[in-house]
């Protein structure tokens, strides 16, 4: 893996991980995982895990979009 790709991964994944931790805590302090309509028959741990990875994915998408938009438009080596 190139050094630039590793830096990109750190710049995108770490803030999105921290945002997912915060979102998970806030969301599940308001909603009980067993009473969510989409829960089906899943255990609370599975719902917490799916919620965390969902929040992390949304945060990573937002971080990647922000990183891409910060790049100089005339740059010949775009970050992605």
mmCIF file of C-alpha atoms in Angstrom:
data_model
loop_
_atom_site.group_PDB
_atom_site.id
_atom_site.type_symbol
_atom_site.label_atom_id
_atom_site.label_comp_id
_atom_site.label_asym_id
_atom_site.label_seq_id
_atom_site.Cartn_x
_atom_site.Cartn_y
_atom_site.Cartn_z
ATOM 1 C CA UNK A 1 0.000 0.000 0.000
ATOM 2 C CA UNK A 2 1.365 3.382 -0.937
ATOM 3 C CA UNK A 3 2.142 5.865 1.813
ATOM 4 C CA UNK A 4 -0.467 8.283 0.448
ATOM 5 C CA UNK A 5 -3.195 5.647 0.513
ATOM 6 C CA UNK A 6 -2.356 4.783 4.122
ATOM 7 C CA UNK A 7 -2.573 8.455 5.070
ATOM 8 C CA UNK A 8 -5.892 8.742 3.220
ATOM 9 C CA UNK A 9 -7.230 5.732 5.114
ATOM 10 C CA UNK A 10 -6.178 7.229 8.458
ATOM 11 C CA UNK A 11 -7.565 10.666 7.626
ATOM 12 C CA UNK A 12 -10.913 9.191 6.585
ATOM 13 C CA UNK A 13 -11.406 6.241 8.927
ATOM 14 C CA UNK A 14 -10.294 7.685 12.261
ATOM 15 C CA UNK A 15 -12.689 10.680 12.366
ATOM 16 C CA UNK A 16 -15.513 8.513 11.060
ATOM 17 C CA UNK A 17 -14.770 5.933 13.791
ATOM 18 C CA UNK A 18 -14.968 8.625 16.466
ATOM 19 C CA UNK A 19 -18.199 9.988 14.982
ATOM 20 C CA UNK A 20 -19.658 6.453 14.950
ATOM 21 C CA UNK A 21 -18.817 6.016 18.633
ATOM 22 C CA UNK A 22 -20.614 9.257 19.458
ATOM 23 C CA UNK A 23 -23.599 8.513 17.189
ATOM 24 C CA UNK A 24 -23.935 4.981 18.584
ATOM 25 C CA UNK A 25 -23.948 6.259 22.134
ATOM 26 C CA UNK A 26 -26.490 8.963 21.429
ATOM 27 C CA UNK A 27 -28.781 6.811 19.287
ATOM 28 C CA UNK A 28 -28.933 3.830 21.613
ATOM 29 C CA UNK A 29 -29.297 5.977 24.713
ATOM 30 C CA UNK A 30 -32.610 7.130 23.199
ATOM 31 C CA UNK A 31 -33.793 3.925 21.470
ATOM 32 C CA UNK A 32 -33.915 0.404 22.883
ATOM 33 C CA UNK A 33 -32.456 -2.005 20.296
ATOM 34 C CA UNK A 34 -35.053 -4.662 21.085
ATOM 35 C CA UNK A 35 -37.932 -2.322 20.251
ATOM 36 C CA UNK A 36 -36.692 -1.116 16.872
ATOM 37 C CA UNK A 37 -39.032 -2.130 14.027
ATOM 38 C CA UNK A 38 -36.179 -3.419 11.830
ATOM 39 C CA UNK A 39 -34.701 -5.529 14.632
ATOM 40 C CA UNK A 40 -36.456 -8.721 13.578
ATOM 41 C CA UNK A 41 -35.273 -11.491 15.872
ATOM 42 C CA UNK A 42 -31.703 -10.256 16.212
ATOM 43 C CA UNK A 43 -29.935 -10.078 19.540
ATOM 44 C CA UNK A 44 -29.194 -6.650 21.010
ATOM 45 C CA UNK A 45 -25.455 -7.194 20.411
ATOM 46 C CA UNK A 46 -26.089 -7.802 16.696
ATOM 47 C CA UNK A 47 -28.198 -4.643 16.517
ATOM 48 C CA UNK A 48 -25.516 -2.616 18.307
ATOM 49 C CA UNK A 49 -22.882 -3.985 15.914
ATOM 50 C CA UNK A 50 -24.939 -3.326 12.794
ATOM 51 C CA UNK A 51 -25.743 0.167 14.047
ATOM 52 C CA UNK A 52 -22.094 0.914 14.744
ATOM 53 C CA UNK A 53 -20.945 -0.243 11.309
ATOM 54 C CA UNK A 54 -23.815 1.677 9.700
ATOM 55 C CA UNK A 55 -22.836 4.873 11.508
ATOM 56 C CA UNK A 56 -19.177 4.235 10.691
ATOM 57 C CA UNK A 57 -19.995 3.778 6.995
ATOM 58 C CA UNK A 58 -21.963 7.024 6.895
ATOM 59 C CA UNK A 59 -19.143 8.834 8.683
ATOM 60 C CA UNK A 60 -16.547 7.377 6.312
ATOM 61 C CA UNK A 61 -18.604 8.474 3.320
ATOM 62 C CA UNK A 62 -18.873 11.999 4.728
ATOM 63 C CA UNK A 63 -15.148 12.110 5.559
ATOM 64 C CA UNK A 64 -14.191 10.851 2.101
ATOM 65 C CA UNK A 65 -16.424 13.419 0.421
ATOM 66 C CA UNK A 66 -14.940 16.185 2.577
ATOM 67 C CA UNK A 67 -11.404 15.033 1.811
ATOM 68 C CA UNK A 68 -12.182 14.915 -1.898
ATOM 69 C CA UNK A 69 -13.763 18.395 -1.914
ATOM 70 C CA UNK A 70 -10.807 19.912 -0.039
ATOM 71 C CA UNK A 71 -8.430 18.811 -2.805
ATOM 72 C CA UNK A 72 -7.380 21.623 -5.083
ATOM 73 C CA UNK A 73 -9.553 21.460 -8.247
ATOM 74 C CA UNK A 74 -6.572 21.973 -10.581
ATOM 75 C CA UNK A 75 -4.450 19.339 -8.856
ATOM 76 C CA UNK A 76 -3.012 16.798 -11.309
ATOM 77 C CA UNK A 77 -2.730 14.183 -8.544
ATOM 78 C CA UNK A 78 -6.198 13.989 -6.945
ATOM 79 C CA UNK A 79 -6.350 12.331 -3.525
ATOM 80 C CA UNK A 80 -8.505 9.438 -4.752
#
